Short mmCIF file of C-alpha atoms in Angstrom, two decimals:
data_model
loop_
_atom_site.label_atom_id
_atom_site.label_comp_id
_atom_site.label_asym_id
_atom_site.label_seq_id
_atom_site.Cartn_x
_atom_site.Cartn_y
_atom_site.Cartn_z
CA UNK A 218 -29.56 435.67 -35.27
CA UNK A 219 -29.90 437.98 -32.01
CA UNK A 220 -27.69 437.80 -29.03
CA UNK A 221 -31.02 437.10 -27.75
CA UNK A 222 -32.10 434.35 -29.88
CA UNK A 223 -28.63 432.81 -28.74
CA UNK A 224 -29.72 432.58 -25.16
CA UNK A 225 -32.52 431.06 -26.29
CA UNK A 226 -30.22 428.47 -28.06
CA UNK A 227 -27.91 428.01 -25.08
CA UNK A 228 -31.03 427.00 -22.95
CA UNK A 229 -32.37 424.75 -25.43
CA UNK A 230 -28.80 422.76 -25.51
CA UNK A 231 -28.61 422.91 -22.01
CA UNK A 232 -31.77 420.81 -22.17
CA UNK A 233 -30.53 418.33 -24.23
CA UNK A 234 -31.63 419.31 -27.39
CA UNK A 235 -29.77 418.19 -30.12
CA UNK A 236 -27.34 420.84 -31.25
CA UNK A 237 -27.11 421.34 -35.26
CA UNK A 238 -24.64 418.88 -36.58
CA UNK A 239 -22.61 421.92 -38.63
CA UNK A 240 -21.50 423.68 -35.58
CA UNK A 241 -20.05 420.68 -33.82
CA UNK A 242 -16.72 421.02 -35.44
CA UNK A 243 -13.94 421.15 -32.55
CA UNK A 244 -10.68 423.00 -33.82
CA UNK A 245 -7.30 420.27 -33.73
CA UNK A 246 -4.44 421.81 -31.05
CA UNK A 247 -2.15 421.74 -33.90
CA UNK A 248 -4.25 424.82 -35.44
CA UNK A 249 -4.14 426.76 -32.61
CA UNK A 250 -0.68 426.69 -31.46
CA UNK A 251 0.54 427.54 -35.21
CA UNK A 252 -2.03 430.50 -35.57
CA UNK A 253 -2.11 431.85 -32.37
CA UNK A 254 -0.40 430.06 -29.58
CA UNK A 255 -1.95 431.24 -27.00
CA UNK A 256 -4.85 432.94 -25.81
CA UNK A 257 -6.31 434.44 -22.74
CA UNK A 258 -10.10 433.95 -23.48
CA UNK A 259 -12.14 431.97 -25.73
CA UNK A 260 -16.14 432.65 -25.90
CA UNK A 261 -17.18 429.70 -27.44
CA UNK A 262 -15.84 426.35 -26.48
CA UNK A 263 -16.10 423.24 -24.38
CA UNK A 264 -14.15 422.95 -21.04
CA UNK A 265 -11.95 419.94 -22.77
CA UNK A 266 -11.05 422.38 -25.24
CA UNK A 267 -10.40 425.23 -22.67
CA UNK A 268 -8.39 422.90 -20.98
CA UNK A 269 -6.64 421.31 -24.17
CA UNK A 270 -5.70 424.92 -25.01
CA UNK A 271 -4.27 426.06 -22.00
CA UNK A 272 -7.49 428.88 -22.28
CA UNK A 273 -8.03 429.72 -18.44
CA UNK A 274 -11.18 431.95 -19.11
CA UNK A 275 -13.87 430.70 -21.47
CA UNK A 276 -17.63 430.40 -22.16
CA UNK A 277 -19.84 427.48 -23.08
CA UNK A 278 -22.96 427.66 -24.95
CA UNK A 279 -24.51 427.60 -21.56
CA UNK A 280 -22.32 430.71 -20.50
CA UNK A 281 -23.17 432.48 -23.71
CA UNK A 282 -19.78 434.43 -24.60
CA UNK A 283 -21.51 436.73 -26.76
CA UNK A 284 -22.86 438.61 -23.17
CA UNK A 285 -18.94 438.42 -22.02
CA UNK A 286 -17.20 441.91 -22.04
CA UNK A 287 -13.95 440.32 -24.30
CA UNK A 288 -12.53 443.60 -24.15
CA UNK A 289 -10.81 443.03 -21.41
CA UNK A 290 -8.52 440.35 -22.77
CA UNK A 291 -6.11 441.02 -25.46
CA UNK A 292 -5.46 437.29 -27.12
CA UNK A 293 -9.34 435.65 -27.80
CA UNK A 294 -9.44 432.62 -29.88
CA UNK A 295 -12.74 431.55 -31.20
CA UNK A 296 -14.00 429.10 -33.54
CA UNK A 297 -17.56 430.09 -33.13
CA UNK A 298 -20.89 428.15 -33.99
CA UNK A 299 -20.67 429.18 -37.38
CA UNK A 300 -24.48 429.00 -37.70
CA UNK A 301 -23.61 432.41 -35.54
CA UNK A 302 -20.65 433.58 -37.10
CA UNK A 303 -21.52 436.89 -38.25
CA UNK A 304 -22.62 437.68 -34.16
CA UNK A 305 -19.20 436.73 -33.05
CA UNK A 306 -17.41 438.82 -36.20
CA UNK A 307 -19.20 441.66 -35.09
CA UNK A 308 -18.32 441.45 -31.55
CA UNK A 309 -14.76 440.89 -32.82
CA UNK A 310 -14.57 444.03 -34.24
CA UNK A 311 -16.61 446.07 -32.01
CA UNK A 312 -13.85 444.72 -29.24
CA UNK A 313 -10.74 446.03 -31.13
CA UNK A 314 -12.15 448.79 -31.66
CA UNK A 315 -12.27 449.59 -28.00
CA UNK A 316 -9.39 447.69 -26.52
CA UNK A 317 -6.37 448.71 -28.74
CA UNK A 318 -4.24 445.67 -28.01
CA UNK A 319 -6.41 443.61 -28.68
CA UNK A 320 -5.91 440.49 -31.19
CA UNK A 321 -9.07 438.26 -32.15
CA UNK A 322 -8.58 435.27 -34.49
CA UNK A 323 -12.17 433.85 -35.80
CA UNK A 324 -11.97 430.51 -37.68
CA UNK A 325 -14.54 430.91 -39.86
CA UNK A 326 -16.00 428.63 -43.05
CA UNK A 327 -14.13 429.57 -46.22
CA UNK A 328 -17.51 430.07 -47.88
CA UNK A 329 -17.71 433.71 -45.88
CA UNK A 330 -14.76 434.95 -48.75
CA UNK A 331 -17.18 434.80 -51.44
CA UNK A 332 -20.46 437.17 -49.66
CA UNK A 333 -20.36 440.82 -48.93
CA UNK A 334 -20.38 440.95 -45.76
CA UNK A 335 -17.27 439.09 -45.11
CA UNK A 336 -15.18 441.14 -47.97
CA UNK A 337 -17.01 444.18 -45.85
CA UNK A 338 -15.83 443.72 -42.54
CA UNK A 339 -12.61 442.11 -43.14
CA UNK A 340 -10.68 444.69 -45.00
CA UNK A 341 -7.52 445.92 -43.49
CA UNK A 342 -7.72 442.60 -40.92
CA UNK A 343 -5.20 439.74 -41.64
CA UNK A 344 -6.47 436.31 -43.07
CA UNK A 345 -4.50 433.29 -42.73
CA UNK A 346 -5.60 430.29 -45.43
CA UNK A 347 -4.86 426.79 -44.52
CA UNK A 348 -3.69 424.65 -47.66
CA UNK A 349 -6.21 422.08 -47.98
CA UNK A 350 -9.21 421.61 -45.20
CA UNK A 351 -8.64 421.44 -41.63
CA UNK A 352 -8.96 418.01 -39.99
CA UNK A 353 -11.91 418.79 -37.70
CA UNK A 354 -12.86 416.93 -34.52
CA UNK A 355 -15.88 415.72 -33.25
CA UNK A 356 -15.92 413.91 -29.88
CA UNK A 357 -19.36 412.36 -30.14
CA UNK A 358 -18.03 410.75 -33.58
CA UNK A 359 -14.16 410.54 -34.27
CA UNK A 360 -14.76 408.76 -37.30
CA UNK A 361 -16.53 411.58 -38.45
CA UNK A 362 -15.23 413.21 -41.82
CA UNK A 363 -13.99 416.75 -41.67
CA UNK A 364 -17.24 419.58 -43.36
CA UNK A 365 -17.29 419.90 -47.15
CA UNK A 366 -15.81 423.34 -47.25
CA UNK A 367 -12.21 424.69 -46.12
CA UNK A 368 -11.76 427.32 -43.62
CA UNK A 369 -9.72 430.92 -43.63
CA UNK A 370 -8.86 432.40 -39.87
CA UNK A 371 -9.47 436.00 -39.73
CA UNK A 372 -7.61 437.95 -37.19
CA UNK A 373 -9.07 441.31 -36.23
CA UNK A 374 -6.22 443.42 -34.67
CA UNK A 375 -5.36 447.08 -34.72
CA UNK A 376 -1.61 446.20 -36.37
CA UNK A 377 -2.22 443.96 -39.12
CA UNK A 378 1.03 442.13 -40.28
CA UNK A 379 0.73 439.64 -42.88
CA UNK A 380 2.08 435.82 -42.31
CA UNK A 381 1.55 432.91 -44.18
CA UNK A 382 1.15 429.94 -41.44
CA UNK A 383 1.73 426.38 -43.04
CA UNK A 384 -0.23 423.64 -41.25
CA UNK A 385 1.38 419.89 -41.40
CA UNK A 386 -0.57 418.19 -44.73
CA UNK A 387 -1.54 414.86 -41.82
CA UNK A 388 -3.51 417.67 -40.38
CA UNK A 389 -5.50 418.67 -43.56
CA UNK A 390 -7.61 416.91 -46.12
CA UNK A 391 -5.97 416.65 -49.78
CA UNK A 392 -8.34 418.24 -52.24
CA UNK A 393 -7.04 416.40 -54.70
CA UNK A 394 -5.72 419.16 -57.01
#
């Protein structure tokens, strides 16, 4: 999908139209502050989650952080629609490519290990692998379960270092193996 087509997206959500049920999945604090800690701009959230964060500077669907210059900032978290994932990967790396000291982590669906394109443009970046699937929320339902598929944070930086972060099991579906 276009940059463009996203506009088009962010006006039809600002409109009330019903946003696809697979990209309302709202990253839990505890994931954040063990990944990353914290950050000085996230391009796609909500102003709770801003807020929740301690993220000062962020975009909204309605902002559209894709047209943001993020290469100003050097600690950007996103969990991005992932129905636009590969848009926000790209900007990733096009930012670290021009701002140096810049770190981008993109929570992403595990799925993306298994296509080209991922293995493509994540070589020489670090990925960190929850064990078992993240706990996801989603304010308009809290009783709603968690997606189907795990997740794998990605973080695009010019000094890769590898870590293995461990998440709290209460804060991940058991997958039963």
């Amino acid at each position: 999908m276009s940059e463009k087509s996203y506009k088009l997206r962010a006006r039809e959500v600002a409109d009330d139209t019903k946003y696809p049920k697979n990209d309302e999945h709202y990253t839990p604090k505890i994931v954040f502050d063990r990944t990353i800690g914290h950050a000085d701009y996230d391009p796609a959230t909500t102003e709770d989650k801003a807020k929740e964060f301690g993220i000062n500077i962020f975009d909204t669907i309605e902002t559209d952080g894709l047209t943001t210059d993020w290469a100003v900032f050097n600690r950007i978290w996103i969990n991005p629609p992932f129905t636009l994932k590969k848009e926000f990967v790209r900007k990733a790396i096009k930012t670290v490519n021009e701002n140096e000291e810049c770190s981008i982590f993109v929570l992403l669906p595990i799925e993306s290990l298994t296509t080209n394109w991922f293995y493509d443009v994540t070589v020489g970046y670090d990925l960190f692998i929850p064990r078992g699937r993240i706990k996801f929320e989603d304010p308009r339902n809290p009783k709603a379960k968690s997606p189907t598929f795990g997740s794998v944070i990605v973080k695009f930086s010019n000094y890769a270092r590898n870590e293995i972060i461990n998440f709290n099991m209460q804060y991940c579906e058991k997958d039963g193996l």
